[in-house]
Short mmCIF file of C-alpha atoms in Angstrom, two decimals:
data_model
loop_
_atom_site.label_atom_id
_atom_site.label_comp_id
_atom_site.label_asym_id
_atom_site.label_seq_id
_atom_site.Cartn_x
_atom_site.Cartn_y
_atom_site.Cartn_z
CA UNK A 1 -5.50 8.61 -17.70
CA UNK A 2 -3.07 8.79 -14.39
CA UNK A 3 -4.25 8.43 -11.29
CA UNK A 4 -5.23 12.01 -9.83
CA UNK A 5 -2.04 13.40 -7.44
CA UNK A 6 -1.67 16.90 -6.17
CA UNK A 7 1.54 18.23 -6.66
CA UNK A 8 4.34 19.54 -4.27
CA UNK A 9 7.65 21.92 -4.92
CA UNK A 10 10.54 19.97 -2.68
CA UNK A 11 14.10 21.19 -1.62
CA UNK A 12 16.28 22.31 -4.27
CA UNK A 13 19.73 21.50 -3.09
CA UNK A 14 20.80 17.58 -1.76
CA UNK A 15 22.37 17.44 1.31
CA UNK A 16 25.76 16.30 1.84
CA UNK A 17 24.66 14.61 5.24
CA UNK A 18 22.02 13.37 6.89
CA UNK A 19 21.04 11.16 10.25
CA UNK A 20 18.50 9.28 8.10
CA UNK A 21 18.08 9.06 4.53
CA UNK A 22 14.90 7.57 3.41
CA UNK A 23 14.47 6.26 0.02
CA UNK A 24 11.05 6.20 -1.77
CA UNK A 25 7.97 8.65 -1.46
CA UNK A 26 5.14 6.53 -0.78
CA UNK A 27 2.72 6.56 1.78
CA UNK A 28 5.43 4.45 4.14
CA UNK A 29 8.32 6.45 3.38
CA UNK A 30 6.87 9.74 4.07
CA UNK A 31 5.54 8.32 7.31
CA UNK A 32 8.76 7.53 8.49
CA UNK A 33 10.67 10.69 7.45
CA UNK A 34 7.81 12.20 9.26
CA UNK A 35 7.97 10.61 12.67
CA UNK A 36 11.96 10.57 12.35
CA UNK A 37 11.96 15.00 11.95
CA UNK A 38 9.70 15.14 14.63
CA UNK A 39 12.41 13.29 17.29
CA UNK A 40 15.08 15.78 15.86
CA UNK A 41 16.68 14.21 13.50
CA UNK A 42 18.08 15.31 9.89
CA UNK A 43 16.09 13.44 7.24
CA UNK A 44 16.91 13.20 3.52
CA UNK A 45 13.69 11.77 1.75
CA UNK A 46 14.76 10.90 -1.84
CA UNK A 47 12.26 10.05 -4.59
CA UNK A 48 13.01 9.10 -8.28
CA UNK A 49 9.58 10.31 -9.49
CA UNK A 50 7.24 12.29 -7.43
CA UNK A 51 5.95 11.67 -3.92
CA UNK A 52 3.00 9.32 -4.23
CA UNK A 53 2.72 9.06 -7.52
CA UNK A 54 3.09 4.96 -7.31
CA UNK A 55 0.59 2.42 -5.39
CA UNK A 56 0.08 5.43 -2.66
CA UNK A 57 -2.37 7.15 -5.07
CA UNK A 58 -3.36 4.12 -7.07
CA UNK A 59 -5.16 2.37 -3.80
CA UNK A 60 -8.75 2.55 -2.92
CA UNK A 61 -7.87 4.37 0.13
CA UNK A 62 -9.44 2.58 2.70
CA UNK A 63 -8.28 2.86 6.40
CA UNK A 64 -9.22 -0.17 8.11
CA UNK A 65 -9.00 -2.90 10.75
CA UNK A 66 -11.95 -4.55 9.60
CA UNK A 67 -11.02 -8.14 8.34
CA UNK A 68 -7.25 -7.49 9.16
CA UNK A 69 -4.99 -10.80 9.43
CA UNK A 70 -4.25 -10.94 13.24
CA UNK A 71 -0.55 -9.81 12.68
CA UNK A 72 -1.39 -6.64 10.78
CA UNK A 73 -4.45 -5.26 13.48
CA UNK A 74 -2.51 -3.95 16.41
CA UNK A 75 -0.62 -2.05 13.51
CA UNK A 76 -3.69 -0.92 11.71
CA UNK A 77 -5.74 0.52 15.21
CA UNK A 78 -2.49 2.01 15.59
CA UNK A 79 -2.26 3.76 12.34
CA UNK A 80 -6.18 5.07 12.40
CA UNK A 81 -5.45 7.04 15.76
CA UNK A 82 -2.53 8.43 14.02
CA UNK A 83 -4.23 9.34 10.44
CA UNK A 84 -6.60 11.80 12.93
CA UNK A 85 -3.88 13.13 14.78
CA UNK A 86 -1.27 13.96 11.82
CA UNK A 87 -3.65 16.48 10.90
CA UNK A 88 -4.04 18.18 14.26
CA UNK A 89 -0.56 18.37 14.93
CA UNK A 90 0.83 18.73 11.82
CA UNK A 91 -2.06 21.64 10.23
CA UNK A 92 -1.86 19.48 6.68
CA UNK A 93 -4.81 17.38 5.83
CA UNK A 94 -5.15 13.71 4.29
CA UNK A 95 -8.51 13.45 3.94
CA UNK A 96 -9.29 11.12 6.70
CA UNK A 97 -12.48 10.52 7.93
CA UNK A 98 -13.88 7.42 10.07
CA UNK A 99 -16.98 7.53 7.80
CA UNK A 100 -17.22 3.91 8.30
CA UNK A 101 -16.77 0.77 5.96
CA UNK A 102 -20.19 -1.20 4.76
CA UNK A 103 -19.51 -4.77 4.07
CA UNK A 104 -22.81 -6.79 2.28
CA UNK A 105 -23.05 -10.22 0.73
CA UNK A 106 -25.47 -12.82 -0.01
CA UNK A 107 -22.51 -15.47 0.37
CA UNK A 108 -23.36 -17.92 3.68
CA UNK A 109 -19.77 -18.75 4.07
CA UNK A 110 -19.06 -15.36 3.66
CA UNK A 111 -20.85 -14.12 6.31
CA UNK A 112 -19.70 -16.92 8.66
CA UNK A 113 -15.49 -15.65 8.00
CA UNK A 114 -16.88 -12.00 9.10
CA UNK A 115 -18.73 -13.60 12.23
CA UNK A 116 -15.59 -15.23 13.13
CA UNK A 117 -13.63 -11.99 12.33
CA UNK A 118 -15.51 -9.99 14.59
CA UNK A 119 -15.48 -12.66 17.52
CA UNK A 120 -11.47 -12.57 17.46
CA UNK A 121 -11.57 -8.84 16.93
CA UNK A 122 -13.60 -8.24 20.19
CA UNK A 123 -10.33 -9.81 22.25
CA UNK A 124 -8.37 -6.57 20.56
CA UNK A 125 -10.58 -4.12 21.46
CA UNK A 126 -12.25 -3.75 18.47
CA UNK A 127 -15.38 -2.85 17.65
CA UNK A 128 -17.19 -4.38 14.71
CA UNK A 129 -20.98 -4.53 13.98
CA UNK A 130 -22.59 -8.02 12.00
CA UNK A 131 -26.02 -6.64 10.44
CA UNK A 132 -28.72 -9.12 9.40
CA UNK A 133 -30.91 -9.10 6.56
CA UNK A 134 -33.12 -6.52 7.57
CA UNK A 135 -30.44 -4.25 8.88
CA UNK A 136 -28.04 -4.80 5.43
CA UNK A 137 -31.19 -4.59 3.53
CA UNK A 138 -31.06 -1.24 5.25
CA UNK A 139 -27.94 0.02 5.11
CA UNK A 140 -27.03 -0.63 1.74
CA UNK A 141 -30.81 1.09 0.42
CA UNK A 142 -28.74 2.69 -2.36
CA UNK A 143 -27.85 -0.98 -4.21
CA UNK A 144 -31.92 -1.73 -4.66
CA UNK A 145 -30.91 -5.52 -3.22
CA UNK A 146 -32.17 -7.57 -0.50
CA UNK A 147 -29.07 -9.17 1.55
CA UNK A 148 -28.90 -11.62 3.84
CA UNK A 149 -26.42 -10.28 6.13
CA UNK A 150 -23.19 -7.90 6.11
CA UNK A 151 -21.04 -6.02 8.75
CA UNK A 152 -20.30 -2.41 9.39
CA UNK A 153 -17.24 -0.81 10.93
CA UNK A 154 -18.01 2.02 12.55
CA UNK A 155 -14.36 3.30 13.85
CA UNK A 156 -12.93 2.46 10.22
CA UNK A 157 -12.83 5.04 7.55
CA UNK A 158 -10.26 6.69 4.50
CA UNK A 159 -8.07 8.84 3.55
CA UNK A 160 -7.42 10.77 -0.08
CA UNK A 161 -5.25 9.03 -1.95
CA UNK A 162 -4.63 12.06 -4.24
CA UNK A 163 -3.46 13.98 -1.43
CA UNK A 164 -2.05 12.11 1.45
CA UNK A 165 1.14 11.35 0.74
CA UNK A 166 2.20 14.57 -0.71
CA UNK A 167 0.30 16.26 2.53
CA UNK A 168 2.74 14.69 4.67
CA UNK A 169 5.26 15.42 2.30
CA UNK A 170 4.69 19.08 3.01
CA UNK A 171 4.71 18.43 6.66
CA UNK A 172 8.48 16.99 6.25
CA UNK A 173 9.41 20.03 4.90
CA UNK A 174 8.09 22.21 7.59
CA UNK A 175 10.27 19.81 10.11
CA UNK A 176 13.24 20.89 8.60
CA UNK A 177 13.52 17.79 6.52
CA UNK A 178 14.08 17.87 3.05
CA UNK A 179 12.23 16.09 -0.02
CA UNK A 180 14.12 15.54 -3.29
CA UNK A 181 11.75 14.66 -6.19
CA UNK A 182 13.50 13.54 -9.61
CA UNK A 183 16.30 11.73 -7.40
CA UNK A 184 16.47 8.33 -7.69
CA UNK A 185 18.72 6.33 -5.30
CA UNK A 186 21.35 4.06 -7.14
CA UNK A 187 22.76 2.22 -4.76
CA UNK A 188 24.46 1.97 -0.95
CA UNK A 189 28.24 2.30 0.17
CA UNK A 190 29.42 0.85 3.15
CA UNK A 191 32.25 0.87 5.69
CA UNK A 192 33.13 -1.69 8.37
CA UNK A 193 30.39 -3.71 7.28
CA UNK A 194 27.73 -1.27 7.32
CA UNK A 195 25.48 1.63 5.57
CA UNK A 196 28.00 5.11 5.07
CA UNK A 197 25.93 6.69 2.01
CA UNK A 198 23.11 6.86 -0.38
CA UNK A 199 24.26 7.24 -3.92
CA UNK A 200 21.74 9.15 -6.13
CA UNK A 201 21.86 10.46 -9.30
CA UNK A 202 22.49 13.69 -7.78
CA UNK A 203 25.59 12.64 -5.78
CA UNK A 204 25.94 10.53 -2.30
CA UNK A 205 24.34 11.50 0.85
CA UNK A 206 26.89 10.25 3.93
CA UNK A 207 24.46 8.67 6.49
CA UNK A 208 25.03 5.53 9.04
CA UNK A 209 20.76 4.84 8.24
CA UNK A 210 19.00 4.21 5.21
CA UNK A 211 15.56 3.51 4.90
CA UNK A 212 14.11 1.30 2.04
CA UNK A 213 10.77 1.90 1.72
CA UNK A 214 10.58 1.87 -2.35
CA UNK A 215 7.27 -0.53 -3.00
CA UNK A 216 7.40 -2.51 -5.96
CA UNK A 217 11.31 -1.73 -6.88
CA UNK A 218 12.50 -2.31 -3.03
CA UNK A 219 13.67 -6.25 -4.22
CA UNK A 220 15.59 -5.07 -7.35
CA UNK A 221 17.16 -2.65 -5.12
CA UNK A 222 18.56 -4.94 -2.24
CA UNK A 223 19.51 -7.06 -5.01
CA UNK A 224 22.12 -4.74 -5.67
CA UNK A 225 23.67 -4.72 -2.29
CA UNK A 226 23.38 -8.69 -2.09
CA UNK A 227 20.37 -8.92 0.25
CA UNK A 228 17.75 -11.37 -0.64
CA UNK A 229 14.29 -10.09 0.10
CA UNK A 230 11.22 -12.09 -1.62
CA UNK A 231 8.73 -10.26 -3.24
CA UNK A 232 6.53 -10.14 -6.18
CA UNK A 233 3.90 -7.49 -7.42
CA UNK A 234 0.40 -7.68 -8.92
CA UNK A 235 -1.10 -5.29 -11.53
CA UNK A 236 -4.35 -4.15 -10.61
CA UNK A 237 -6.45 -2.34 -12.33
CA UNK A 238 -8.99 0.31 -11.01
CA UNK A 239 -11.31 3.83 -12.29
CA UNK A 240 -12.66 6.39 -10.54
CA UNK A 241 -15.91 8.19 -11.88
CA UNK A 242 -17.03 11.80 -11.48
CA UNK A 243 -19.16 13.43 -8.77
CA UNK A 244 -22.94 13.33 -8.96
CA UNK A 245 -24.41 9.91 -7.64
CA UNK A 246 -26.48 10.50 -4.64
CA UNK A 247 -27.47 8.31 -1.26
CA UNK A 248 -24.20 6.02 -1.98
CA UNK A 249 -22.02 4.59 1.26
CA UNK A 250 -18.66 6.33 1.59
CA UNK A 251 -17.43 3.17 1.45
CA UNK A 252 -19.11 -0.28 0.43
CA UNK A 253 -17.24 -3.68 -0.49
CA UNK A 254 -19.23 -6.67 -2.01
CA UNK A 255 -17.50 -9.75 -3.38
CA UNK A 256 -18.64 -8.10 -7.60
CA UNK A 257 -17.23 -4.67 -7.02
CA UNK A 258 -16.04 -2.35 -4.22
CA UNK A 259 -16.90 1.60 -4.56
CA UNK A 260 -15.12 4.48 -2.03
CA UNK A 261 -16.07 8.31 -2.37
CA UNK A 262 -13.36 10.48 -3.37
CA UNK A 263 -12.05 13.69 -2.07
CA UNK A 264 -13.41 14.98 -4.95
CA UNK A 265 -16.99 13.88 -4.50
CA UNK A 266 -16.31 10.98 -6.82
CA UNK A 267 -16.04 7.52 -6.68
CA UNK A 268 -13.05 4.47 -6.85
CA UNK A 269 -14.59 1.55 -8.37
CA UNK A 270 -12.47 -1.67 -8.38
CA UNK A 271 -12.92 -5.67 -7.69
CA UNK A 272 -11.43 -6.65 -4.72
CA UNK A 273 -8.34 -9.30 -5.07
CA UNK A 274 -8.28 -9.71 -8.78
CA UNK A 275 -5.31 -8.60 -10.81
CA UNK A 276 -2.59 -9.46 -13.83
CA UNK A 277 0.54 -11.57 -13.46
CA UNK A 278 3.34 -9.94 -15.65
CA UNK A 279 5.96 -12.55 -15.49
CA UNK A 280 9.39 -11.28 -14.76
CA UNK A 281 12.74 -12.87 -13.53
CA UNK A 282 12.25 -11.88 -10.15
CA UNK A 283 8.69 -13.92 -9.63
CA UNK A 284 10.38 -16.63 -11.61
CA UNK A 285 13.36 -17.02 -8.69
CA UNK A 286 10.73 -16.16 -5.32
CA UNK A 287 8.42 -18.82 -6.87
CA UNK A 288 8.59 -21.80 -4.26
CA UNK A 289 8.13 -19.43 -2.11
CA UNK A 290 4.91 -17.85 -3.62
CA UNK A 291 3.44 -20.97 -4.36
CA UNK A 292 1.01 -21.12 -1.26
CA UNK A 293 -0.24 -17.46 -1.87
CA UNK A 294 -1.19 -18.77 -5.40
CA UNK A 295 -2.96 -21.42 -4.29
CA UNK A 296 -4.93 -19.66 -2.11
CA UNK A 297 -5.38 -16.87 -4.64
CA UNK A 298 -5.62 -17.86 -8.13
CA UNK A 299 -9.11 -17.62 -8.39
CA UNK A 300 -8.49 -13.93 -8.37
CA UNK A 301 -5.48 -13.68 -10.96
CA UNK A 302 -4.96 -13.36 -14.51
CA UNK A 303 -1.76 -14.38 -16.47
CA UNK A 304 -0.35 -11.02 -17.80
CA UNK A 305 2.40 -9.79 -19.98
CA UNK A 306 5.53 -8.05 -20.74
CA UNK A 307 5.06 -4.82 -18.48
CA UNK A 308 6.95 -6.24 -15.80
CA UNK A 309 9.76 -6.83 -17.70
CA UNK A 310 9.76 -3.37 -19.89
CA UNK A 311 9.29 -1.31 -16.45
CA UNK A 312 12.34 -3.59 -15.07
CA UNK A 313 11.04 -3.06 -11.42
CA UNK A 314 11.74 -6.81 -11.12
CA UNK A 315 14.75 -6.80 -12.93
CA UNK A 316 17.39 -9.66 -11.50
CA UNK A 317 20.54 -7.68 -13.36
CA UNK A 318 23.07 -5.66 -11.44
CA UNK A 319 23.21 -2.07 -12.26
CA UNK A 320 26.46 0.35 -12.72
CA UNK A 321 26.21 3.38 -10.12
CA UNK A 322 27.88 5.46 -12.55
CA UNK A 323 25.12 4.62 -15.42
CA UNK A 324 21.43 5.50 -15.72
CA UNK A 325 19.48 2.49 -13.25
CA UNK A 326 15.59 0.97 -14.54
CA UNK A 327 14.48 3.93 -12.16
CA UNK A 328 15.72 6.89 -13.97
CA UNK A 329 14.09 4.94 -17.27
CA UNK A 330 10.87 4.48 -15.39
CA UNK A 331 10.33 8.00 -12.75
CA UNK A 332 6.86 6.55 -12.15
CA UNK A 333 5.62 2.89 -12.84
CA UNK A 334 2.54 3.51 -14.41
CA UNK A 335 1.40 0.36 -15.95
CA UNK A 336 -1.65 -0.21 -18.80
CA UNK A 337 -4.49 -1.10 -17.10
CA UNK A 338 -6.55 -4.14 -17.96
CA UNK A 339 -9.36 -2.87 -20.05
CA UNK A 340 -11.24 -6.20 -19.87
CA UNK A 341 -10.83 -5.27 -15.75
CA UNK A 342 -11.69 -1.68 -16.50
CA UNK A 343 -14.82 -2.74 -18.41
CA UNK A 344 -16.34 -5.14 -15.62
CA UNK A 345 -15.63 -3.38 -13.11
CA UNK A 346 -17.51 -0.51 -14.41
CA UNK A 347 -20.49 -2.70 -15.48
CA UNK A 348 -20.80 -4.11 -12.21
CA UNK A 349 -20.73 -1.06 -10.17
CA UNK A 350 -23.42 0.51 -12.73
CA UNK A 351 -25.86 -2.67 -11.39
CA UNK A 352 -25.04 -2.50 -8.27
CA UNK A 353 -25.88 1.27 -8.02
CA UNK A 354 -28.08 2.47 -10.34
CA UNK A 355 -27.08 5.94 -9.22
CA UNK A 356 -23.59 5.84 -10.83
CA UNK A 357 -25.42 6.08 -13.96
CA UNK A 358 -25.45 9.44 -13.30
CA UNK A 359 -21.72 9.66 -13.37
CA UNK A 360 -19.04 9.51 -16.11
CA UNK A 361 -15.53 7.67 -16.12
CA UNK A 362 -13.00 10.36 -15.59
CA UNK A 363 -9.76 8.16 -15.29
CA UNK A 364 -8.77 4.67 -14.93
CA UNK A 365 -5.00 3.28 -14.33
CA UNK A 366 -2.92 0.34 -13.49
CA UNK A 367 -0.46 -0.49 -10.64
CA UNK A 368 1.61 -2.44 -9.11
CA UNK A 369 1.11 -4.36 -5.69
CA UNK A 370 4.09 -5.52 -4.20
CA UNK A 371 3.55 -8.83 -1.89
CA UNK A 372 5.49 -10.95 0.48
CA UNK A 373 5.00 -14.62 0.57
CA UNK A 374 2.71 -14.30 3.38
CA UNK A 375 0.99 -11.26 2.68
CA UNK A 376 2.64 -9.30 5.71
CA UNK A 377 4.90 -6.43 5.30
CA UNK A 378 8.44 -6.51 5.97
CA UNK A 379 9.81 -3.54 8.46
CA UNK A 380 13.02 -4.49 9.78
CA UNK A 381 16.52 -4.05 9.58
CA UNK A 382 18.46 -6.26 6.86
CA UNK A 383 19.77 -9.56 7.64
CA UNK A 384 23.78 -8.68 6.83
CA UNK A 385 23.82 -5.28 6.79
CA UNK A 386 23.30 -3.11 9.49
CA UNK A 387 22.01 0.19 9.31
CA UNK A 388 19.66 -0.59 6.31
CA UNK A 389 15.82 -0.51 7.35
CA UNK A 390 13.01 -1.81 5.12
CA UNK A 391 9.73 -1.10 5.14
CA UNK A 392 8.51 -2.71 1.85
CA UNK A 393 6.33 -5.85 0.84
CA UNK A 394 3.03 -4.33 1.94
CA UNK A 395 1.09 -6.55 0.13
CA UNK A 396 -2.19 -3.68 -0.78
CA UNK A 397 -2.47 -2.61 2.95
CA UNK A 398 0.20 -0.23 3.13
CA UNK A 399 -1.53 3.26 3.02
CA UNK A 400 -4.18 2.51 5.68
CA UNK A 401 -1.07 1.45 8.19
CA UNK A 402 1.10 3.45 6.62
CA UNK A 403 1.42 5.86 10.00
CA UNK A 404 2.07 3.63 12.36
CA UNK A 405 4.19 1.57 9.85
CA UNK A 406 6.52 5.01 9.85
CA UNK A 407 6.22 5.36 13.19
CA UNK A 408 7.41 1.40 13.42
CA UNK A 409 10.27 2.27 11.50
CA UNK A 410 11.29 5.77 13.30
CA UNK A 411 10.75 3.55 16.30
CA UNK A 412 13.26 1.04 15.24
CA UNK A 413 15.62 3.99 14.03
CA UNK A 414 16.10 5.51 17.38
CA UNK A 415 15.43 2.90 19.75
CA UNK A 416 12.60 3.58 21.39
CA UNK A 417 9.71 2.06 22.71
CA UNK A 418 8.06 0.50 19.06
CA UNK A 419 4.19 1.06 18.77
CA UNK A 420 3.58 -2.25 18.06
CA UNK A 421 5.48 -5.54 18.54
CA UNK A 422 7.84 -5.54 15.43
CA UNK A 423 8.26 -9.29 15.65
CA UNK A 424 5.32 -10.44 12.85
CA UNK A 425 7.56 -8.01 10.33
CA UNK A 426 11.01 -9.09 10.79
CA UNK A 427 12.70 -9.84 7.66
CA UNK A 428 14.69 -12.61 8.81
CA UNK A 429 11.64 -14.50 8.45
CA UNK A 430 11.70 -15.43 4.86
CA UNK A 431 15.16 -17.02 5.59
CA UNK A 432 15.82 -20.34 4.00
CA UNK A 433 13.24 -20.26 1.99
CA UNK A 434 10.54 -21.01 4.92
CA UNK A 435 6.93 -19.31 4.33
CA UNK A 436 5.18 -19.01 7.63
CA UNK A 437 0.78 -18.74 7.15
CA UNK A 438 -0.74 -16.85 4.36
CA UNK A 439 -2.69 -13.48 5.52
CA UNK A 440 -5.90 -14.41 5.56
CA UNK A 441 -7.07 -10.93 3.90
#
């Protein structure tokens, strides 16, 4: 059972030109193609499946700052003020709402990180409230629990993932952009040292900017044009349940099992941090450089299997532009979701809320996660060949910052003023091998 994903008709004929041409319809790429139209530019958005249909509808769709690594905040107040104004300016609507996120735990040392969150957040302007036992006792009524503390983020909220991405999608199109489902890229051509063209299966697209913003296959893809960029995905596994539990949070994270209402009236039901390992070649060359995330993540991760290397999103081999690529095999990475996963994380939410009882699973799916060593995006032109922006690595933050992450990149594209300091995202980062400190969320 797929993740749920409305559905969008897109341009019919590819473009032989375009100032931009942005590869991959996720919640980053659609961003950017968005911003870009709206400074006047001609955007090409190509997608080898269909817009969304990857990690940008797979997520729990939570828009937050709350507990944000310090290099990811500025970007993610950013991007909240933008999910509420992309629907006023643009008529299309994501499902955002500031409903608020609801933190709870019984955890000491838990409680204490939050504190300390909260006391850093208040130097960036941002408001965060620590509750006590009495007041999370309170606030989370619907769990049946005493708790000894917990925090609530008032300005924080979501967004649908069923229906964001292809909402701004439609938004594109009403720019004058265009969208080209079913069109994967292949690879780039260059002259004097830089980007000329996006080759799709479809035919090139001449263009002196391409954007890479293609998740989980964005490695495999700069492989191709000789650019090293370390990264390495995680399949999680997640379920949503039908509509019908009443008095629950919109949103409510405990360390057993996090649960977000649905645009739908449903619910997401997942365990925060733990995932599936599917070896492939690609982890097997970043792995020095991976090694600190491990360690300060393995508690949370489960050796995997071979649907890394059947999906060949990781894939270390060179393809022939003139012969079917992994993406044209695979339109949509759709993994098989851990049932063992699937199974506790169901169980857990049904004791943590009695009133999901009431409810019935109506799908459950895998995907994939892609990460950078440190657990910060990359957005950045390439090291070696100019003209090539990515926007990749996002680590399982990328749809609540995916606005402002497109506006980063549109920023970057047309030189002007960027929203937020690009520095923490610079690719040039991972070069020689260095890992800088692990995100601490």
């Amino acid at each position: 059972m797929p993740a749920p994903l409305s559905h969008i008709e897109t341009s019919p004929d590819l473009p032989s030109s375009a100032d931009v041409v942005v590869i991959g319809g996720g919640i980053i790429g659609v961003f950017a193609a968005y911003y870009l139209t709206l400074r006047g530019l001609s955007v090409a958005l190509v997608e080898k499946g269909r817009i969304g249909a990857e990690q940008s509808s797979r997520n729990w769709g939570w828009c937050r700052q709350q507990n944000r690594d310090a290099r990811e905040l500025p970007i993610a107040t950013k991007s909240l003020d933008l999910w509420e104004s992309f629907g006023a300016e643009s008529g299309e609507s994501t499902g955002f709402s500031r409903c608020g996120l609801l933190y709870l735990s019984n955890d000491e040392a838990e409680l204490d990180g939050w504190a300390r969150w909260r006391d850093f957040a208040r130097t960036a302007g941002v408001t965060t409230h620590m509750l006590d036992a009495t007041e999370a006792t309170q606030r989370g009524a619907a769990t049946g629990r005493i708790w000894k503390g917990g925090v609530f983020s008032p300005t924080d909220g979501t967004a649908d993932p069923a229906n964001a991405a292809p909402a701004v999608a439609r938004a594109i199109l009403r720019r004058g952009g265009t969208v080209h489902q079913m069109c994967a890229a292949r690879v780039l051509e260059t002259e004097g040292g830089r980007v000329s063209a996006v080759v799709t299966e479809r035919g090139a697209i001449r263009t002196p900017v391409a954007i890479l913003a293609g998740g989980a296959w964005s490695s495999s893809f700069c492989h191709q044009a000789g650019i090293r960029l370390p990264l390495a995905s995680i399949r999680s596994s997640i379920l949503s349940v039908s509509a019908g539990a009443k008095g629950l949070p919109d949103a409510l994270h405990t360390t057993a099992v996090s649960v977000t209402k649905r645009g739908d009236g449903g619910y997401t039901l997942a365990i925060s941090g733990r995932g599936r390992v599917d070896p492939t070649a690609q982890q097997l060359r970043f792995a020095p450089q991976f090694l600190p995330m491990f360690l300060r993540r393995w508690r949370s991760l489960l050796p995997g299997g071979l649907e890394g290397v059947r999906s060949e999103h990781e894939t270390l081999r060179r393809w022939d532009v003139g012969g079917q690529t992994p993406m044209e095999r695979v339109r949509i990475l759709d993994p098989t979701p851990d049932q063992s996963t699937i199974e506790l994380t169901h169980r857990r939410a049904l004791e943590l809320l009695p009133a999901l009882k009431d409810t019935k699973i109506t799908a459950a799916w895998g995907g994939y996660i892609d990460s950078t060593p440190d657990g910060v995006p990359v957005i950045g032109e390439a090291s070696g060949l100019p003209g090539l922006i990515l926007a990749a690595g996002f680590s399982g933050h990328g749809f609540g910052i995916g606005p402002a992450s497109g506006h980063l990149v549109a920023d970057l594209v047309t030189g002007a003023a960027p929203i937020v300091d690009p520095k923490p995202y610079r690719p040039e980062r991972f070069a020689g091998f260095t890992v800088g400190k692990v995100s601490d969320f």
